[in-house]
Coordinates of C-alpha atoms in Angstrom, one line a residue:
Chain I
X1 CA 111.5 80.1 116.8
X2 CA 114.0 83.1 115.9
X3 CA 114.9 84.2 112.7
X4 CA 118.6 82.8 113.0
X5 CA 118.3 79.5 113.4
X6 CA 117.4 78.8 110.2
X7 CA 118.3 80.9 107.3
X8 CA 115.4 82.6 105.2
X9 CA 114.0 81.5 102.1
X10 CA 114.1 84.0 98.8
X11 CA 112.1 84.1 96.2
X12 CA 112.8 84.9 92.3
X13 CA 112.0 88.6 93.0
X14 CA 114.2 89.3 96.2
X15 CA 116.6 91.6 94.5
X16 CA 113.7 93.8 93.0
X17 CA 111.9 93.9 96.3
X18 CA 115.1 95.6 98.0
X19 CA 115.2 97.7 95.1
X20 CA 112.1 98.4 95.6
X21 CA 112.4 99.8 99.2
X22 CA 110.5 97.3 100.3
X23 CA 110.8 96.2 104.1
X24 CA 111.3 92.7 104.5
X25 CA 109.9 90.8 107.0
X26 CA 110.4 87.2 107.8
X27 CA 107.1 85.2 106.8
X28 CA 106.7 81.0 106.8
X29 CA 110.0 81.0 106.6
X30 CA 110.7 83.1 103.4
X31 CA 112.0 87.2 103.5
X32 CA 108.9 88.7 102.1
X33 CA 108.0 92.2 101.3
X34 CA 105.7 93.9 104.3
X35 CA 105.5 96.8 102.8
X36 CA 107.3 99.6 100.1
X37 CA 108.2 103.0 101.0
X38 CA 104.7 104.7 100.5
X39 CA 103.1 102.5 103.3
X40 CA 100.6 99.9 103.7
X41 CA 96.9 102.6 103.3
X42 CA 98.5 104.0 99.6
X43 CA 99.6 100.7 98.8
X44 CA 95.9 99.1 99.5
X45 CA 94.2 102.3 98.3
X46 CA 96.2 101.7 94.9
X47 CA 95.1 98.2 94.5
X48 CA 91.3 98.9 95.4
X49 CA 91.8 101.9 92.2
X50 CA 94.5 100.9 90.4
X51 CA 96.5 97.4 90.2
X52 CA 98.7 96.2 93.0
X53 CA 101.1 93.7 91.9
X54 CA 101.8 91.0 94.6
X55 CA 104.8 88.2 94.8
X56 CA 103.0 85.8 96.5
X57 CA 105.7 83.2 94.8
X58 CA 106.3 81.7 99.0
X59 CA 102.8 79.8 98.3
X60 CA 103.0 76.3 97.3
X61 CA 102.3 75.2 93.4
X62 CA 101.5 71.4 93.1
X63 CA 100.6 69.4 90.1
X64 CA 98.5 66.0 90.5
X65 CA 98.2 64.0 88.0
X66 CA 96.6 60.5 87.5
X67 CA 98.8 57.5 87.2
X68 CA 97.6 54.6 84.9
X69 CA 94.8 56.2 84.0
X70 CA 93.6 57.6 87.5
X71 CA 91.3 60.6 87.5
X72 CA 93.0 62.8 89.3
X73 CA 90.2 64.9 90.5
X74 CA 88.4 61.8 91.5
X75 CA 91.3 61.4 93.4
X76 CA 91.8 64.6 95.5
X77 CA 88.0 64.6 96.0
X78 CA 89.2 61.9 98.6
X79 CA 91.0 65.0 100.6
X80 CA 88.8 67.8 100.1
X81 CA 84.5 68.1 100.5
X82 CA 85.1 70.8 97.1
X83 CA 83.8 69.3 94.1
X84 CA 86.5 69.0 91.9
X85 CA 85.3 66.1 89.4
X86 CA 82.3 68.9 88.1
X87 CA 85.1 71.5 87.5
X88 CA 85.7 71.5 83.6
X89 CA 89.2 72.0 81.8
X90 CA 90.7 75.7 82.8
X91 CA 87.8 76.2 85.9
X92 CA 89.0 76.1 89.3
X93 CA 87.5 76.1 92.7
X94 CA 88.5 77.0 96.8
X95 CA 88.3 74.0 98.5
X96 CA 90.3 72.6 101.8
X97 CA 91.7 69.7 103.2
X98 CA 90.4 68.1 106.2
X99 CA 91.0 65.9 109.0
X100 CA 88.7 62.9 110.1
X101 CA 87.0 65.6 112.5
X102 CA 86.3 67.8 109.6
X103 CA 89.5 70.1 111.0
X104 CA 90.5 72.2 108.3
X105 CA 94.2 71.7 107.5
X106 CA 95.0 74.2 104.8
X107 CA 93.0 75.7 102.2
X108 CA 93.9 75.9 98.7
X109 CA 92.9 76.4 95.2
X110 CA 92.3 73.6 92.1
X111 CA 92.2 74.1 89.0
X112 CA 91.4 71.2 86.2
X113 CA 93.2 71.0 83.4
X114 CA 93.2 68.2 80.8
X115 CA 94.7 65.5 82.1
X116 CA 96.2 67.0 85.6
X117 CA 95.1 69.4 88.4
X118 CA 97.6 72.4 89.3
X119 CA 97.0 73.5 93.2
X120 CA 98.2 76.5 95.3
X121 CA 98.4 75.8 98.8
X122 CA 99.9 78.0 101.9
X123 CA 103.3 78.5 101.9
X124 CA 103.3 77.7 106.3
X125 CA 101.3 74.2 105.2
X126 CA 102.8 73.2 101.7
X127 CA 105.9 70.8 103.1
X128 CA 102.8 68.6 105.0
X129 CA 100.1 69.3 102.3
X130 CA 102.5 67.2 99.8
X131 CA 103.1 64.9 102.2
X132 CA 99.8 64.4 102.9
X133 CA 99.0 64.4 98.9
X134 CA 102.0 61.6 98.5
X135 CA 100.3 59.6 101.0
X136 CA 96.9 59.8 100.5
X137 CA 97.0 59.5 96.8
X138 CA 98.8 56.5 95.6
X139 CA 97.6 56.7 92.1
X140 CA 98.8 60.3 91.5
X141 CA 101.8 61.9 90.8
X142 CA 102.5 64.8 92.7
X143 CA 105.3 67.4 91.7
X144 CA 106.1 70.6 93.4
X145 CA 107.1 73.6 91.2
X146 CA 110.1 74.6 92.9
X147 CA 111.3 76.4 89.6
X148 CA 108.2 78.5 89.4
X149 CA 107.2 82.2 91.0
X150 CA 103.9 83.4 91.1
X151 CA 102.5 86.7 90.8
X152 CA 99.2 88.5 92.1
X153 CA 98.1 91.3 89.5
X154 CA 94.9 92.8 91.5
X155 CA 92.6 95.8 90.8
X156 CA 90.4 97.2 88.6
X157 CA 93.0 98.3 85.5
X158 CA 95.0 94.8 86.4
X159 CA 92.9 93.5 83.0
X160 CA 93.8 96.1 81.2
X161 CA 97.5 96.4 81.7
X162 CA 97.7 92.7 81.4
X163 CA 96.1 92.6 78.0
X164 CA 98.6 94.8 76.7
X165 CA 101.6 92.9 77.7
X166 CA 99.2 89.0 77.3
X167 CA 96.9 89.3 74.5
X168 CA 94.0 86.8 75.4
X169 CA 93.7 87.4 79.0
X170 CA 90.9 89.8 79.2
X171 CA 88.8 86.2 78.0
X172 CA 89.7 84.4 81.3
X173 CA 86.1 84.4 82.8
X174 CA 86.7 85.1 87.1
X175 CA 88.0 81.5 88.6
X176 CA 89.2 80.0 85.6
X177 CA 92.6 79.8 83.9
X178 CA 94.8 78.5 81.0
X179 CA 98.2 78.9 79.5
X180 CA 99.9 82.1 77.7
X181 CA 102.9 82.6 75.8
X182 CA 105.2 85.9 76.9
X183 CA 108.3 86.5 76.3
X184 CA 109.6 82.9 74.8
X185 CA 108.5 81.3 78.7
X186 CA 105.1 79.5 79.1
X187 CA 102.8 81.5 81.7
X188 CA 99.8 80.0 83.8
X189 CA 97.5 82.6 84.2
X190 CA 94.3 82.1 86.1
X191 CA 91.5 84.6 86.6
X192 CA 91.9 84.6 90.6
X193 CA 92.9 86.3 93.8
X194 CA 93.1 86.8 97.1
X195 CA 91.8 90.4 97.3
X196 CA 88.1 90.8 96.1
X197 CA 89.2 92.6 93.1
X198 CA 89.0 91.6 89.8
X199 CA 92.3 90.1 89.0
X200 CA 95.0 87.7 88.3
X201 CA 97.4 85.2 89.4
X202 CA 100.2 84.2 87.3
X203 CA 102.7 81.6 87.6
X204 CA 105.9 82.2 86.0
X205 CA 109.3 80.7 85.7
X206 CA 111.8 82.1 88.5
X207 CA 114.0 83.0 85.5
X208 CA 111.5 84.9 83.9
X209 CA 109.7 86.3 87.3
X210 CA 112.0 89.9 87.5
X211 CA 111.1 90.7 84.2
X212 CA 107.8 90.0 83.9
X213 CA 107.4 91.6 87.0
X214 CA 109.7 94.7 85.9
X215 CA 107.3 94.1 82.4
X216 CA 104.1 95.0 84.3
X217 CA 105.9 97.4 86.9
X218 CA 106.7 99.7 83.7
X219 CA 103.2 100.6 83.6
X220 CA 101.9 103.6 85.6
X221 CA 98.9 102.0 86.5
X222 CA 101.0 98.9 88.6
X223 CA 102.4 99.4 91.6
X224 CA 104.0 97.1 93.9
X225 CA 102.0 95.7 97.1
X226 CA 103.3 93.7 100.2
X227 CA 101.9 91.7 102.9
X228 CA 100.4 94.2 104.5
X229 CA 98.1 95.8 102.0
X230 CA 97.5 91.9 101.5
X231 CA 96.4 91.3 104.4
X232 CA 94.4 94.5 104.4
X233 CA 92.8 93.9 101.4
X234 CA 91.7 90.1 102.0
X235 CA 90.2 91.4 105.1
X236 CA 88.0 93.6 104.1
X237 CA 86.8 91.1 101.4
X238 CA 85.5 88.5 103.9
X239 CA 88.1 85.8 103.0
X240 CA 90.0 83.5 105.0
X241 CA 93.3 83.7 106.4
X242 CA 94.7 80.5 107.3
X243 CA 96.2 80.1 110.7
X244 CA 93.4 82.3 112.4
X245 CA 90.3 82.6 110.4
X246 CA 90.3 78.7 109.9
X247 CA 92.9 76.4 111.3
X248 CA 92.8 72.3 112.4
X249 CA 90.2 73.4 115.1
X250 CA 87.4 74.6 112.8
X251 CA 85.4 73.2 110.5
X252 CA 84.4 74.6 106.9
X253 CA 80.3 74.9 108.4
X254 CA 81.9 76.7 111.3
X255 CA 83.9 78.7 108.9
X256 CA 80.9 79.8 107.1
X257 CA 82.5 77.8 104.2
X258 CA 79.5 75.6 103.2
X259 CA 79.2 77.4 100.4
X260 CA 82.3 75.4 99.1
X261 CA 80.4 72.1 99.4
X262 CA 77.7 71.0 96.9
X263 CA 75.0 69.2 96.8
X264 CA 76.8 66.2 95.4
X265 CA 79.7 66.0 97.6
X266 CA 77.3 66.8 100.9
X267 CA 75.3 63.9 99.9
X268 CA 77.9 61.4 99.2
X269 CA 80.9 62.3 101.7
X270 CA 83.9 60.5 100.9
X271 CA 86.2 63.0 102.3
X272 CA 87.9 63.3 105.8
X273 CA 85.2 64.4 108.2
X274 CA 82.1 63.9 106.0
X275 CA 80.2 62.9 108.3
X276 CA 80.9 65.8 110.9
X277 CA 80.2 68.2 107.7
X278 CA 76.9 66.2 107.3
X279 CA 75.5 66.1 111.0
X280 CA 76.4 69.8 111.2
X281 CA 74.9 71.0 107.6
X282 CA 71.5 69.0 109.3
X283 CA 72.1 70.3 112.9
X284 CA 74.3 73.4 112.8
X285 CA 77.1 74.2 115.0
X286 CA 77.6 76.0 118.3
X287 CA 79.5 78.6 117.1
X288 CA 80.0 80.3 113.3
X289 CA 82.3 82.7 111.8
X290 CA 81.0 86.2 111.2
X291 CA 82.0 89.5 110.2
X292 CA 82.2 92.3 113.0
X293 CA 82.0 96.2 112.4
X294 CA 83.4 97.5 115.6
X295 CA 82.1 101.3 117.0
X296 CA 84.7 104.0 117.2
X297 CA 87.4 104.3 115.3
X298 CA 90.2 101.5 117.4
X299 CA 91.4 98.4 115.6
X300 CA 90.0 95.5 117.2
X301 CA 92.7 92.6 116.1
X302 CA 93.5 89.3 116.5
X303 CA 92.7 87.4 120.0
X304 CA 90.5 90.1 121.2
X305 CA 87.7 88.6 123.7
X306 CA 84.2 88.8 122.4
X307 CA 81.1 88.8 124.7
X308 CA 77.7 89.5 125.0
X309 CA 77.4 92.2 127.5
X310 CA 79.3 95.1 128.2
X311 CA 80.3 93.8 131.6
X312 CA 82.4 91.5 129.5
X313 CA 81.3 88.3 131.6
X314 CA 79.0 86.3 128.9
X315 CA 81.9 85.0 126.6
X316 CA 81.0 84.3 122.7
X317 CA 84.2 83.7 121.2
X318 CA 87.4 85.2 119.9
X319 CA 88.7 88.0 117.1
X320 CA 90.5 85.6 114.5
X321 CA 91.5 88.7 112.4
X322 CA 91.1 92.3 112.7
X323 CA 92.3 95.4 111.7
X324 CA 91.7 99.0 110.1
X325 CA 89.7 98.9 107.0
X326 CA 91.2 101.6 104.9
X327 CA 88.7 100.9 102.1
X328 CA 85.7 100.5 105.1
X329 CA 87.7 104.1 106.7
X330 CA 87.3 102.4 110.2
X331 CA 87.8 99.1 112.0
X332 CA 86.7 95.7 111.2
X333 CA 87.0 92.3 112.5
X334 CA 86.0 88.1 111.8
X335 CA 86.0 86.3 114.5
X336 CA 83.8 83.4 116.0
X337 CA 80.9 83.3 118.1
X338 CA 77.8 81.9 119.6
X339 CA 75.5 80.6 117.1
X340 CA 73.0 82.3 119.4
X341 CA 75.2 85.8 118.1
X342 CA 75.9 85.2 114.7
X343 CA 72.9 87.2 112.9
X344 CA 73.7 90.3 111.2
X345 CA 72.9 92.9 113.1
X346 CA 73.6 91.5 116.4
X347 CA 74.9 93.8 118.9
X348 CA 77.9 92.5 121.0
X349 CA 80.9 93.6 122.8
X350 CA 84.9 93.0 122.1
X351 CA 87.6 93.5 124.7
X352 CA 90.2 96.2 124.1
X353 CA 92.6 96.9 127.0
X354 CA 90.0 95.7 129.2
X355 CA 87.2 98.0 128.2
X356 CA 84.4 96.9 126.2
X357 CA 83.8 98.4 122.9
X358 CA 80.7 98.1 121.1
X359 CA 80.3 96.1 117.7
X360 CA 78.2 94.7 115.3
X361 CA 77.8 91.3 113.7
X362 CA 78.3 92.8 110.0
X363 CA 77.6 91.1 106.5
X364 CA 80.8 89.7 104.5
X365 CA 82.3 91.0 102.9
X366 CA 83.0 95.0 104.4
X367 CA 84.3 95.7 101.1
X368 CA 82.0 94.5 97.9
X369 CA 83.9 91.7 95.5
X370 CA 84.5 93.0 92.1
X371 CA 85.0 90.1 90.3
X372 CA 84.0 89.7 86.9
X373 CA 82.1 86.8 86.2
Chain T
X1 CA 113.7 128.4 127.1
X2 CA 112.6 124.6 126.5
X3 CA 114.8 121.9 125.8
X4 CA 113.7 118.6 124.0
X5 CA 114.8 115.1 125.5
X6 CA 114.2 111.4 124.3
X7 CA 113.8 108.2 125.7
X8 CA 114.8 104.6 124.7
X9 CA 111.4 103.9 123.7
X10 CA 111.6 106.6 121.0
X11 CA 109.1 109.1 122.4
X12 CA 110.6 112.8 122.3
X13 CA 110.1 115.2 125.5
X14 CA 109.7 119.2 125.2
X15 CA 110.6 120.4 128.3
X16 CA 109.2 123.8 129.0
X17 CA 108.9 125.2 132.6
X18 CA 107.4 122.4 134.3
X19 CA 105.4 121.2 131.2
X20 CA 106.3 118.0 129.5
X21 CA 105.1 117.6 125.9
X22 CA 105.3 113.9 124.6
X23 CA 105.3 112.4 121.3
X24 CA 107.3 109.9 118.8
X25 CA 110.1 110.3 117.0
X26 CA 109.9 110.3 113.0
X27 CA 112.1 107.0 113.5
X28 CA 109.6 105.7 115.3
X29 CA 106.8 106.9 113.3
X30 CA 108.3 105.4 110.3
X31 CA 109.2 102.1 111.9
X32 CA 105.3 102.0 113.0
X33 CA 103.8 103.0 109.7
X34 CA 100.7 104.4 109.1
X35 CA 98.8 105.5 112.0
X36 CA 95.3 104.8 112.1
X37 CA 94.0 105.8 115.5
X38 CA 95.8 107.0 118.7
X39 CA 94.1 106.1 122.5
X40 CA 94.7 109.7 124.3
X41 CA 94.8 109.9 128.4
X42 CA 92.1 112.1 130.3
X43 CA 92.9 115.3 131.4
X44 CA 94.0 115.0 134.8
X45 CA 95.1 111.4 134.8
X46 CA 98.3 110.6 136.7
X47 CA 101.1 108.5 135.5
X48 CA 104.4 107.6 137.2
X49 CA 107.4 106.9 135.0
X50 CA 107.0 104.2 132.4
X51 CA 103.3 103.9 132.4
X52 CA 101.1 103.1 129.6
X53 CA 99.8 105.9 129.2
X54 CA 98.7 106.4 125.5
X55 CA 98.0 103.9 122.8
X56 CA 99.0 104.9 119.0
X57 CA 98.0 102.1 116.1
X58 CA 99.2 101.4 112.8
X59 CA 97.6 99.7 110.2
X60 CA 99.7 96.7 111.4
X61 CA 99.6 96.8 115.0
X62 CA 99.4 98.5 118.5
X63 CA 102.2 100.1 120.3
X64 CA 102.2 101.5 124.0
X65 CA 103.3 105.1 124.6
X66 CA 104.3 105.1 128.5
X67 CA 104.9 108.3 130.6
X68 CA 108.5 109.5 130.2
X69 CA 108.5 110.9 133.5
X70 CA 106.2 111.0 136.2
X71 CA 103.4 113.5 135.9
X72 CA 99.6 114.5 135.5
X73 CA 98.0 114.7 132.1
X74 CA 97.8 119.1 131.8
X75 CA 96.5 118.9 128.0
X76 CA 96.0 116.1 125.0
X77 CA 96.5 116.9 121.4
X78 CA 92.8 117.2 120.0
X79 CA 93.5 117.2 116.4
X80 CA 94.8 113.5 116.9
X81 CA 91.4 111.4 117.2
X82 CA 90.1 113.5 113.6
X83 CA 94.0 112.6 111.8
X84 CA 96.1 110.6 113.7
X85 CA 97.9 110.5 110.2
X86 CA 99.5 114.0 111.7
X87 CA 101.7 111.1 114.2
X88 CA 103.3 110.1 110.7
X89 CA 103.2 113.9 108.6
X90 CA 104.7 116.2 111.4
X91 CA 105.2 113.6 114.4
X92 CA 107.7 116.4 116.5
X93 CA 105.5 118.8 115.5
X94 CA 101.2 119.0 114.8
X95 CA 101.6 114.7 115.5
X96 CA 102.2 115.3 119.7
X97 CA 100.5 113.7 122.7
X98 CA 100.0 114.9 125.2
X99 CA 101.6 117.4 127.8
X100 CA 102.1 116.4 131.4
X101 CA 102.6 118.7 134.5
X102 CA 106.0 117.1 135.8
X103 CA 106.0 115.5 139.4
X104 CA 109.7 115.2 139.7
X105 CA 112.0 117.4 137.2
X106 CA 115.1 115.5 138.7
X107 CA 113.5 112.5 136.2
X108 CA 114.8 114.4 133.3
X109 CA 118.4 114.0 133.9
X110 CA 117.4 110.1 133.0
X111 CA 116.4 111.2 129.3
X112 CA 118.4 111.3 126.5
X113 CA 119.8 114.2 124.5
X114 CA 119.4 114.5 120.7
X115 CA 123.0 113.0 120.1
X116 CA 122.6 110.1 122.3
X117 CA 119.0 109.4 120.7
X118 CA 120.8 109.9 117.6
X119 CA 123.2 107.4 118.6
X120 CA 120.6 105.2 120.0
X121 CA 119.1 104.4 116.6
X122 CA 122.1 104.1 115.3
X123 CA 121.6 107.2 112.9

């Protein structure tokens, strides 16, 4: 693929991001911001002590509702092992879609409202995600917001400045959401993120998006953030980047994603690959996602060969994301491995220019989640 | 007398006797980002022209530094392993390499000057 055959998407905030400084970088198919002139450690540095504001408007927002009476939750819970049918109005939940061999196909996030369910999905996966909802789910309707941005306010003061400009918010408890009024345009606001801060995502009109965003940008305490820092950030907190962290050939137990499933939804399946999930919640897998704290101060990063031995000839798996830490001050990986490798602790080696370098199977996340719950 | 030469691959090269001193260029520094760790050659190591012979990474990703002319490694910046972040404060200065003896000095007529760098990047 190059960059010219097909011309780059925009979001609502383009303009602003070139006035911004910001270098633009082609990304699923949209010209998103990499990074603004003070670089990608102040920018994550900011966010971890501050509030990093984040377009993130390339991701996909979906609305399912029931037709004729259909429950929609009851509905998606035909897609996805989460449990969305115990989620109560203005809760929502990570979950992922699957394939009959419990591959994951995207992840995303629900949240229930009254009578509808309003999803975020990857912006690489959202054209076949709908699809996949328009085909699967006969009794819902599914609109995309095409006329909607959506913003990532993450960090520590992100509740405070927020509350000046949103009365209100400061009651969203972590992973739940409703809407606000600003500025004569209806806001959806949840209590979410992608960065293991305490935080918000806000969906937002594109004709409102510049000024909202220039709203929030006015205050000292906001800055704005690009991919980079995102990716940084999400790193360090332990969660998931699809495309390499999970993809169609791992499952959410080999993902260390379990947690995601409950007891109900475990015990009665119903969703693509159930019964994979089940004979490997009873049996385990070969291999499992883990954390890894490499030696030294090198960035170990993405494809990276892991192995047992410092002779680097008993293979347990592959780097699905690494990277420096700027929070951790040092290097620090995911990847899979051995089930016979995955306790904490574990020493192992990872391939870097053909020499070994020492690691550790580390607990998630490097970085602790603030979230306020 | 030293004279300072670049190549195409933006590293810069102060010539001084038969010493070589390499580094990157502040475009190149700024196209990189922040720089988080630099891999240094031994002391002593020989390259020939356009070997890898250093590693610098950003917070993004890796880039190869190759030797701009044939030499052996006389001297390698210490400071660099404690604040690589000197690559992206002072990269022609404090952010340096390493230095090389030079195997062939007829292999600096290939470099560029400052103007044809300059034109290079399109500056």
């Amino acid at each position: 693929m190059t960059d010219t055959e097909t011309p780059l998407l925009t979001t609502a905030l383009d303009a602003l991001h070139r006035a911004l400084g910001a270098r633009m970088v082609p990304f699923a198919g949209y010209a998103m911001p990499v990074q603004y002139p003070t670089g990608i450690l102040t920018e994550h540095n900011f966010t971890r002590s501050s509030a990093g504001l984040f377009d993130v408007s390339h991701m996909g927002q979906v609305t399912i509702r029931g037709l004729n009476g259909a429950d929609p939750a009851a509905a998606l819970e035909r897609l996805v092992p989460g449990d969305i049918q115990a989620l109560k109005p203005g809760r929502m939940r990570y979950t992922m879609l699957t394939d009959d061999a419990a591959g994951i196909l995207d992840d995303l996030m629900v949240t229930k409202l009254e009578d509808r369910l309003f999803v975020v999905v990857n912006a690489a996966c959202k054209t076949q995600d709908i699809a996949r909802f328009r085909a699967k789910l006969p009794d819902c309707e599914v609109i995309e917001h095409h006329d909607a941005a959506l913003l990532a306010l993450q960090g520590p003061q992100a509740v405070t400045v927020l509350e000046t400009l949103i009365e209100g918010v400061e009651d969203l408890g972590f992973l739940s959401g409703a809407e606000f009024a600003w500025s004569g345009v209806t806001l959806f606001i949840t209590r979410s993120g992608y960065t293991g801060e305490d935080g918000f995502e806000i969906s937002v009109p594109n004709s409102a998006a510049q000024s909202l965003a220039q709203a929030l940008l006015a205050d000292a305490r906001v800055k704005p953030i690009g991919l980079g820092a995102r990716d940084s950030l999400r790193l360090e907190a332990g969660l998931c980047l699809y495309g390499h962290d999970i993809t169609q050939d791992t499952t959410p137990i080999e993902a260390d994603l379990a947690w995601t499933i409950s007891k109900r939804r475990r015990a009665e399946g119903g969703f693509p690959g159930a019964s994979v999930v089940q004979q490997q919640l009873a049996d385990g897998t070969s291999r499992r996602r883990v954390g890894l704290q490499p030696e030294g101060r090198a960035p170990v990063r993405e494809g990276a060969k892991i192995y047992a031995d410092a002779a680097l000839t008993e293979f347990l798996g592959t780097v699905t994301s690494g990277g420096f830490g700027p929070t951790v001050n040092g290097p620090v990986a995911m990847g899979y491995v051995a089930a016979s490798h995955a306790a904490v602790g574990r020493a192992l080696f990872l391939e870097l220019r053909g020499k070994p370098v020492p690691a550790q199977v580390a607990a998630l996340p490097f970085t602790p989640h603030r979230y306020v719950r | 007398m030293s004279s300072l030469k670049f190549t195409e691959d933006h590293e810069w090269v102060l010539i001084t006797g038969t010493t070589a001193r390499v580094g990157i260029t502040a475009y190149a520094q700024e196209q990189l980002g922040d720089v988080v760790f630099v891999d240094l050659p031994t002391v002593g190591a020989k390259f020939a022209k356009g070997k890898e012979a250093a590693v610098v990474e950003s917070v993004k990703a890796a880039s190869d530094i190759y030797a701009p002319v044939s030499g052996t490694i006389s001297a390698v910046n210490d400071a660099l392993p404690d604040d690589p972040s000197l690559v992206n404060t002072d990269p022609q200065g404090d952010g340096w390499f390493f230095e090389l003896t030079l195997a062939d000095a007829g292999e600096l007529d290939g470099l560029m000057d400052e103007a044809a760098y300059q034109a290079h990047i399109g500056a």
